[in-house]
């Protein structure tokens, strides 16, 4: 069961399994956007975001919208403001680069905002997981 605080953040009652499911889902979205397919004969991966940059206006807006969803989920998981701000900057840079025809494709291939944002979220979730374990151990009298 998922409990919500009045602020909209998911509370610390998430089980480790629920937290891992959310991480896997968000990782899958990030991978799809940034590095889903390897370009044959190279070590370069591209994602849907790079393909969307070929569609004027609608493509970059769609990619930016999905990236914003990942930030929203990070907010719901209680990521700190500093991380959320860095995530927004990453998406802003990616969106600005994507808005430039042809250059945007190269930007999406080499500046992977969603992968960077997932690294920030992973760092938060790993820290939150350790804090919850410590809190549980402290209640049990173990340390």
Short mmCIF file of N, CA and C in Angstrom, two decimals:
data_model
loop_
_atom_site.label_atom_id
_atom_site.label_comp_id
_atom_site.label_asym_id
_atom_site.label_seq_id
_atom_site.Cartn_x
_atom_site.Cartn_y
_atom_site.Cartn_z
N UNK A 1 0.84 -1.18 0.00
CA UNK A 1 0.00 0.00 0.00
C UNK A 1 0.88 1.24 0.00
N UNK A 2 0.53 2.21 -0.78
CA UNK A 2 1.29 3.45 -0.87
C UNK A 2 0.53 4.52 -0.10
N UNK A 3 1.20 5.18 0.81
CA UNK A 3 0.58 6.26 1.58
C UNK A 3 1.10 7.59 1.07
N UNK A 4 0.26 8.58 1.04
CA UNK A 4 0.65 9.90 0.59
C UNK A 4 0.55 10.88 1.74
N UNK A 5 1.58 11.72 1.84
CA UNK A 5 1.52 12.80 2.81
C UNK A 5 0.70 13.91 2.20
N UNK A 6 0.31 14.88 2.99
CA UNK A 6 -0.48 15.99 2.47
C UNK A 6 0.30 16.83 1.48
N UNK A 7 1.63 16.77 1.53
CA UNK A 7 2.45 17.55 0.61
C UNK A 7 2.50 16.93 -0.78
N UNK A 8 2.04 15.70 -0.93
CA UNK A 8 2.08 15.02 -2.22
C UNK A 8 3.27 14.08 -2.33
N UNK A 9 4.22 14.16 -1.39
CA UNK A 9 5.37 13.27 -1.40
C UNK A 9 4.95 11.90 -0.90
N UNK A 10 5.58 10.88 -1.45
CA UNK A 10 5.36 9.54 -0.92
C UNK A 10 6.02 9.48 0.45
N UNK A 11 5.35 8.89 1.39
CA UNK A 11 5.92 8.83 2.74
C UNK A 11 6.94 7.71 2.83
N UNK A 12 7.60 7.64 3.95
CA UNK A 12 8.64 6.62 4.15
C UNK A 12 8.06 5.24 4.41
N UNK A 13 6.76 5.07 4.28
CA UNK A 13 6.17 3.75 4.50
C UNK A 13 6.32 2.83 3.29
N UNK A 14 6.92 3.34 2.21
CA UNK A 14 7.15 2.48 1.05
C UNK A 14 8.08 1.35 1.44
N UNK A 15 7.72 0.18 1.04
CA UNK A 15 8.60 -0.96 1.31
C UNK A 15 9.79 -0.89 0.36
N UNK A 16 10.81 -1.64 0.68
CA UNK A 16 11.99 -1.71 -0.17
C UNK A 16 11.60 -2.23 -1.56
N UNK A 17 10.66 -3.17 -1.61
CA UNK A 17 10.21 -3.73 -2.89
C UNK A 17 9.49 -2.67 -3.73
N UNK A 18 8.63 -1.86 -3.09
CA UNK A 18 7.94 -0.79 -3.82
C UNK A 18 8.92 0.24 -4.34
N UNK A 19 9.88 0.58 -3.52
CA UNK A 19 10.91 1.56 -3.91
C UNK A 19 11.69 1.04 -5.12
N UNK A 20 12.02 -0.26 -5.10
CA UNK A 20 12.78 -0.86 -6.20
C UNK A 20 11.94 -0.92 -7.47
N UNK A 21 10.64 -1.22 -7.36
CA UNK A 21 9.76 -1.24 -8.53
C UNK A 21 9.70 0.15 -9.18
N UNK A 22 9.58 1.19 -8.34
CA UNK A 22 9.53 2.55 -8.87
C UNK A 22 10.84 2.90 -9.56
N UNK A 23 11.95 2.51 -8.96
CA UNK A 23 13.26 2.79 -9.54
C UNK A 23 13.38 2.10 -10.91
N UNK A 24 12.95 0.84 -10.98
CA UNK A 24 13.03 0.11 -12.24
C UNK A 24 12.16 0.74 -13.32
N UNK A 25 10.97 1.18 -12.95
CA UNK A 25 10.08 1.83 -13.92
C UNK A 25 10.68 3.13 -14.44
N UNK A 26 11.20 3.94 -13.55
CA UNK A 26 11.80 5.21 -13.96
C UNK A 26 13.09 4.99 -14.74
N UNK A 27 13.86 3.97 -14.36
CA UNK A 27 15.06 3.61 -15.13
C UNK A 27 14.70 3.21 -16.55
N UNK A 28 13.62 2.44 -16.69
CA UNK A 28 13.19 1.99 -18.02
C UNK A 28 12.79 3.18 -18.90
N UNK A 29 12.09 4.14 -18.32
CA UNK A 29 11.69 5.34 -19.08
C UNK A 29 12.93 6.12 -19.48
N UNK A 30 13.86 6.30 -18.56
CA UNK A 30 15.10 7.02 -18.83
C UNK A 30 15.90 6.34 -19.94
N UNK A 31 16.03 5.03 -19.86
CA UNK A 31 16.76 4.28 -20.88
C UNK A 31 16.08 4.40 -22.24
N UNK A 32 14.77 4.30 -22.27
CA UNK A 32 14.03 4.43 -23.51
C UNK A 32 14.28 5.80 -24.14
N UNK A 33 14.29 6.84 -23.33
CA UNK A 33 14.50 8.19 -23.85
C UNK A 33 15.93 8.45 -24.29
N UNK A 34 16.91 7.91 -23.57
CA UNK A 34 18.30 8.31 -23.80
C UNK A 34 19.18 7.28 -24.50
N UNK A 35 18.93 6.00 -24.32
CA UNK A 35 19.91 5.04 -24.84
C UNK A 35 19.32 3.67 -25.16
N UNK A 36 18.18 3.63 -25.77
CA UNK A 36 17.48 2.36 -26.00
C UNK A 36 18.13 1.48 -27.07
N UNK A 37 18.74 2.10 -28.09
CA UNK A 37 19.23 1.33 -29.23
C UNK A 37 20.68 1.71 -29.55
N UNK A 38 21.49 0.70 -29.78
CA UNK A 38 22.89 0.96 -30.17
C UNK A 38 22.94 1.17 -31.68
N UNK A 39 23.66 2.20 -32.10
CA UNK A 39 23.86 2.44 -33.54
C UNK A 39 24.84 1.37 -34.03
N UNK A 40 24.44 0.56 -35.03
CA UNK A 40 25.29 -0.53 -35.50
C UNK A 40 26.68 -0.04 -35.91
N UNK A 41 27.69 -0.80 -35.51
CA UNK A 41 29.07 -0.48 -35.86
C UNK A 41 29.71 0.58 -34.98
N UNK A 42 28.98 1.05 -33.96
CA UNK A 42 29.53 2.05 -33.05
C UNK A 42 29.27 1.63 -31.61
N UNK A 43 29.81 2.39 -30.71
CA UNK A 43 29.51 2.15 -29.29
C UNK A 43 28.52 3.19 -28.78
N UNK A 44 27.82 3.86 -29.70
CA UNK A 44 26.90 4.94 -29.36
C UNK A 44 25.47 4.41 -29.29
N UNK A 45 24.79 4.73 -28.19
CA UNK A 45 23.38 4.39 -28.03
C UNK A 45 22.54 5.64 -28.22
N UNK A 46 21.37 5.47 -28.79
CA UNK A 46 20.42 6.57 -28.92
C UNK A 46 19.07 6.13 -28.38
N UNK A 47 18.27 7.10 -28.02
CA UNK A 47 16.95 6.81 -27.51
C UNK A 47 15.88 7.55 -28.27
N UNK A 48 14.68 7.43 -27.78
CA UNK A 48 13.53 8.07 -28.41
C UNK A 48 13.68 9.59 -28.44
N UNK A 49 14.33 10.16 -27.44
CA UNK A 49 14.53 11.61 -27.38
C UNK A 49 15.28 12.11 -28.61
N UNK A 50 16.30 11.36 -29.05
CA UNK A 50 17.06 11.77 -30.23
C UNK A 50 16.19 11.71 -31.48
N UNK A 51 15.34 10.70 -31.57
CA UNK A 51 14.45 10.57 -32.73
C UNK A 51 13.40 11.68 -32.71
N UNK A 52 12.88 11.99 -31.51
CA UNK A 52 11.87 13.04 -31.40
C UNK A 52 12.41 14.41 -31.80
N UNK A 53 13.73 14.61 -31.65
CA UNK A 53 14.30 15.92 -31.99
C UNK A 53 14.21 16.22 -33.49
N UNK A 54 13.96 15.18 -34.31
CA UNK A 54 13.79 15.39 -35.74
C UNK A 54 12.41 15.96 -36.09
N UNK A 55 11.49 15.89 -35.17
CA UNK A 55 10.13 16.40 -35.41
C UNK A 55 10.06 17.82 -34.85
N UNK A 56 9.99 18.82 -35.72
CA UNK A 56 10.01 20.21 -35.24
C UNK A 56 8.91 20.50 -34.22
N UNK A 57 9.23 21.24 -33.23
CA UNK A 57 8.37 21.74 -32.16
C UNK A 57 7.78 20.59 -31.31
N UNK A 58 7.01 19.72 -31.92
CA UNK A 58 6.32 18.67 -31.17
C UNK A 58 7.31 17.69 -30.54
N UNK A 59 8.35 17.32 -31.24
CA UNK A 59 9.32 16.35 -30.74
C UNK A 59 10.01 16.80 -29.46
N UNK A 60 10.67 17.97 -29.50
CA UNK A 60 11.32 18.44 -28.27
C UNK A 60 10.34 18.67 -27.12
N UNK A 61 9.12 19.13 -27.43
CA UNK A 61 8.13 19.33 -26.37
C UNK A 61 7.72 18.00 -25.74
N UNK A 62 7.57 16.98 -26.56
CA UNK A 62 7.20 15.66 -26.05
C UNK A 62 8.32 15.09 -25.17
N UNK A 63 9.55 15.16 -25.67
CA UNK A 63 10.69 14.67 -24.89
C UNK A 63 10.83 15.43 -23.58
N UNK A 64 10.67 16.75 -23.63
CA UNK A 64 10.74 17.57 -22.42
C UNK A 64 9.62 17.25 -21.45
N UNK A 65 8.44 16.96 -21.97
CA UNK A 65 7.31 16.60 -21.11
C UNK A 65 7.55 15.29 -20.37
N UNK A 66 8.10 14.31 -21.07
CA UNK A 66 8.39 13.02 -20.42
C UNK A 66 9.50 13.21 -19.39
N UNK A 67 10.49 14.03 -19.72
CA UNK A 67 11.56 14.32 -18.76
C UNK A 67 11.01 15.03 -17.53
N UNK A 68 10.06 15.91 -17.74
CA UNK A 68 9.43 16.61 -16.60
C UNK A 68 8.68 15.62 -15.72
N UNK A 69 8.08 14.61 -16.32
CA UNK A 69 7.40 13.56 -15.54
C UNK A 69 8.39 12.86 -14.61
N UNK A 70 9.60 12.57 -15.10
CA UNK A 70 10.60 11.93 -14.26
C UNK A 70 10.97 12.83 -13.07
N UNK A 71 11.03 14.13 -13.31
CA UNK A 71 11.32 15.07 -12.22
C UNK A 71 10.17 15.09 -11.22
N UNK A 72 8.96 15.06 -11.71
CA UNK A 72 7.79 15.03 -10.83
C UNK A 72 7.81 13.79 -9.94
N UNK A 73 8.15 12.64 -10.54
CA UNK A 73 8.24 11.41 -9.76
C UNK A 73 9.35 11.52 -8.71
N UNK A 74 10.47 12.13 -9.08
CA UNK A 74 11.55 12.33 -8.12
C UNK A 74 11.07 13.21 -6.96
N UNK A 75 10.29 14.23 -7.26
CA UNK A 75 9.72 15.10 -6.21
C UNK A 75 8.81 14.28 -5.30
N UNK A 76 7.97 13.43 -5.90
CA UNK A 76 7.06 12.59 -5.11
C UNK A 76 7.83 11.64 -4.21
N UNK A 77 9.02 11.23 -4.65
CA UNK A 77 9.84 10.32 -3.86
C UNK A 77 10.68 11.07 -2.82
N UNK A 78 10.48 12.39 -2.75
CA UNK A 78 11.15 13.18 -1.72
C UNK A 78 12.56 13.60 -2.03
N UNK A 79 12.93 13.64 -3.31
CA UNK A 79 14.28 14.10 -3.67
C UNK A 79 14.48 15.52 -3.16
N UNK A 80 15.68 15.84 -2.70
CA UNK A 80 15.94 17.19 -2.17
C UNK A 80 15.84 18.26 -3.26
N UNK A 81 15.54 19.48 -2.83
CA UNK A 81 15.39 20.60 -3.77
C UNK A 81 16.62 20.79 -4.64
N UNK A 82 17.80 20.63 -4.08
CA UNK A 82 19.03 20.81 -4.86
C UNK A 82 19.07 19.81 -6.03
N UNK A 83 18.68 18.57 -5.77
CA UNK A 83 18.65 17.56 -6.84
C UNK A 83 17.58 17.89 -7.87
N UNK A 84 16.40 18.31 -7.40
CA UNK A 84 15.32 18.65 -8.32
C UNK A 84 15.72 19.84 -9.19
N UNK A 85 16.39 20.82 -8.60
CA UNK A 85 16.85 21.98 -9.38
C UNK A 85 17.87 21.55 -10.42
N UNK A 86 18.79 20.68 -10.05
CA UNK A 86 19.80 20.19 -11.00
C UNK A 86 19.12 19.40 -12.12
N UNK A 87 18.10 18.62 -11.77
CA UNK A 87 17.35 17.87 -12.79
C UNK A 87 16.69 18.83 -13.77
N UNK A 88 16.10 19.89 -13.25
CA UNK A 88 15.44 20.88 -14.12
C UNK A 88 16.45 21.55 -15.04
N UNK A 89 17.64 21.86 -14.53
CA UNK A 89 18.69 22.45 -15.36
C UNK A 89 19.09 21.47 -16.46
N UNK A 90 19.25 20.19 -16.11
CA UNK A 90 19.60 19.18 -17.12
C UNK A 90 18.56 19.12 -18.23
N UNK A 91 17.29 19.12 -17.86
CA UNK A 91 16.22 19.07 -18.86
C UNK A 91 16.19 20.36 -19.67
N UNK A 92 16.42 21.49 -19.01
CA UNK A 92 16.47 22.78 -19.72
C UNK A 92 17.56 22.80 -20.77
N UNK A 93 18.75 22.32 -20.41
CA UNK A 93 19.86 22.26 -21.37
C UNK A 93 19.50 21.34 -22.52
N UNK A 94 18.98 20.17 -22.20
CA UNK A 94 18.59 19.20 -23.22
C UNK A 94 17.54 19.78 -24.16
N UNK A 95 16.55 20.46 -23.58
CA UNK A 95 15.47 21.04 -24.40
C UNK A 95 16.00 22.16 -25.29
N UNK A 96 16.90 22.97 -24.76
CA UNK A 96 17.47 24.07 -25.56
C UNK A 96 18.28 23.51 -26.73
N UNK A 97 19.07 22.48 -26.46
CA UNK A 97 19.85 21.87 -27.53
C UNK A 97 18.93 21.20 -28.55
N UNK A 98 17.90 20.51 -28.07
CA UNK A 98 16.97 19.79 -28.96
C UNK A 98 16.20 20.73 -29.88
N UNK A 99 16.04 21.97 -29.47
CA UNK A 99 15.27 22.93 -30.27
C UNK A 99 16.02 23.37 -31.53
N UNK A 100 17.32 23.13 -31.57
CA UNK A 100 18.12 23.52 -32.73
C UNK A 100 18.11 22.38 -33.74
N UNK A 101 17.58 22.63 -34.95
CA UNK A 101 17.50 21.56 -35.96
C UNK A 101 18.87 20.92 -36.22
N UNK A 102 18.90 19.62 -36.37
CA UNK A 102 20.06 18.78 -36.62
C UNK A 102 21.05 18.78 -35.45
N UNK A 103 21.42 19.94 -34.95
CA UNK A 103 22.32 20.01 -33.79
C UNK A 103 21.66 19.31 -32.60
N UNK A 104 20.34 19.44 -32.51
CA UNK A 104 19.60 18.83 -31.41
C UNK A 104 19.77 17.34 -31.35
N UNK A 105 19.89 16.68 -32.50
CA UNK A 105 20.06 15.24 -32.52
C UNK A 105 21.39 14.88 -31.86
N UNK A 106 22.46 15.58 -32.22
CA UNK A 106 23.77 15.31 -31.63
C UNK A 106 23.76 15.61 -30.13
N UNK A 107 23.06 16.66 -29.76
CA UNK A 107 22.95 16.99 -28.34
C UNK A 107 22.26 15.89 -27.56
N UNK A 108 21.19 15.33 -28.14
CA UNK A 108 20.45 14.25 -27.46
C UNK A 108 21.28 12.97 -27.37
N UNK A 109 22.18 12.77 -28.33
CA UNK A 109 23.02 11.58 -28.31
C UNK A 109 24.10 11.71 -27.23
N UNK A 110 24.65 12.91 -27.07
CA UNK A 110 25.80 13.06 -26.18
C UNK A 110 25.49 13.73 -24.84
N UNK A 111 24.37 14.40 -24.71
CA UNK A 111 23.97 14.97 -23.42
C UNK A 111 22.70 14.28 -22.99
N UNK A 112 22.83 13.31 -22.14
CA UNK A 112 21.69 12.47 -21.72
C UNK A 112 21.13 12.97 -20.40
N UNK A 113 20.22 13.91 -20.50
CA UNK A 113 19.65 14.54 -19.31
C UNK A 113 18.92 13.54 -18.42
N UNK A 114 18.19 12.63 -19.01
CA UNK A 114 17.41 11.67 -18.21
C UNK A 114 18.31 10.70 -17.46
N UNK A 115 19.40 10.27 -18.09
CA UNK A 115 20.36 9.39 -17.41
C UNK A 115 21.01 10.14 -16.24
N UNK A 116 21.36 11.40 -16.47
CA UNK A 116 21.94 12.22 -15.39
C UNK A 116 20.93 12.36 -14.25
N UNK A 117 19.68 12.59 -14.61
CA UNK A 117 18.65 12.77 -13.58
C UNK A 117 18.40 11.48 -12.81
N UNK A 118 18.46 10.35 -13.48
CA UNK A 118 18.29 9.08 -12.78
C UNK A 118 19.45 8.81 -11.83
N UNK A 119 20.65 9.26 -12.20
CA UNK A 119 21.79 9.11 -11.28
C UNK A 119 21.54 9.92 -10.00
N UNK A 120 21.00 11.13 -10.16
CA UNK A 120 20.66 11.95 -8.99
C UNK A 120 19.58 11.28 -8.14
N UNK A 121 18.56 10.73 -8.80
CA UNK A 121 17.48 10.07 -8.08
C UNK A 121 17.97 8.80 -7.39
N UNK A 122 18.82 8.03 -8.07
CA UNK A 122 19.37 6.82 -7.45
C UNK A 122 20.14 7.17 -6.18
N UNK A 123 20.93 8.23 -6.25
CA UNK A 123 21.70 8.65 -5.07
C UNK A 123 20.76 8.98 -3.92
N UNK A 124 19.66 9.67 -4.23
CA UNK A 124 18.67 9.99 -3.19
C UNK A 124 18.02 8.73 -2.64
N UNK A 125 17.57 7.85 -3.53
CA UNK A 125 16.88 6.64 -3.08
C UNK A 125 17.80 5.73 -2.28
N UNK A 126 19.04 5.63 -2.69
CA UNK A 126 19.98 4.81 -1.93
C UNK A 126 20.19 5.39 -0.54
N UNK A 127 20.29 6.70 -0.45
CA UNK A 127 20.43 7.34 0.85
C UNK A 127 19.18 7.20 1.68
N UNK A 128 18.00 7.35 1.06
CA UNK A 128 16.73 7.21 1.78
C UNK A 128 16.56 5.78 2.27
N UNK A 129 16.95 4.83 1.48
CA UNK A 129 16.84 3.42 1.87
C UNK A 129 17.70 3.16 3.10
N UNK A 130 18.91 3.70 3.10
CA UNK A 130 19.79 3.51 4.26
C UNK A 130 19.22 4.19 5.50
N UNK A 131 18.60 5.38 5.33
CA UNK A 131 18.01 6.08 6.47
C UNK A 131 16.84 5.29 7.05
N UNK A 132 16.01 4.69 6.18
CA UNK A 132 14.87 3.92 6.66
C UNK A 132 15.36 2.69 7.41
N UNK A 133 16.38 1.99 6.88
CA UNK A 133 16.92 0.82 7.56
C UNK A 133 17.47 1.20 8.93
N UNK A 134 18.17 2.31 9.00
CA UNK A 134 18.73 2.77 10.28
C UNK A 134 17.61 3.09 11.25
N UNK A 135 16.56 3.74 10.76
CA UNK A 135 15.42 4.10 11.62
C UNK A 135 14.76 2.83 12.17
N UNK A 136 14.58 1.82 11.32
CA UNK A 136 13.95 0.57 11.74
C UNK A 136 14.85 -0.13 12.76
N UNK A 137 16.15 -0.20 12.48
CA UNK A 137 17.09 -0.85 13.39
C UNK A 137 17.13 -0.13 14.74
N UNK A 138 17.05 1.18 14.74
CA UNK A 138 17.07 1.95 15.97
C UNK A 138 15.83 1.66 16.79
N UNK A 139 14.67 1.52 16.15
CA UNK A 139 13.43 1.20 16.87
C UNK A 139 13.51 -0.18 17.50
N UNK A 140 14.17 -1.10 16.80
CA UNK A 140 14.30 -2.46 17.32
C UNK A 140 15.36 -2.58 18.41
N UNK A 141 16.12 -1.52 18.61
CA UNK A 141 17.17 -1.54 19.60
C UNK A 141 18.51 -1.95 19.03
N UNK A 142 18.55 -2.33 17.77
CA UNK A 142 19.81 -2.70 17.13
C UNK A 142 20.43 -1.46 16.51
N UNK A 143 21.71 -1.50 16.32
CA UNK A 143 22.36 -0.36 15.68
C UNK A 143 23.50 -0.82 14.86
#
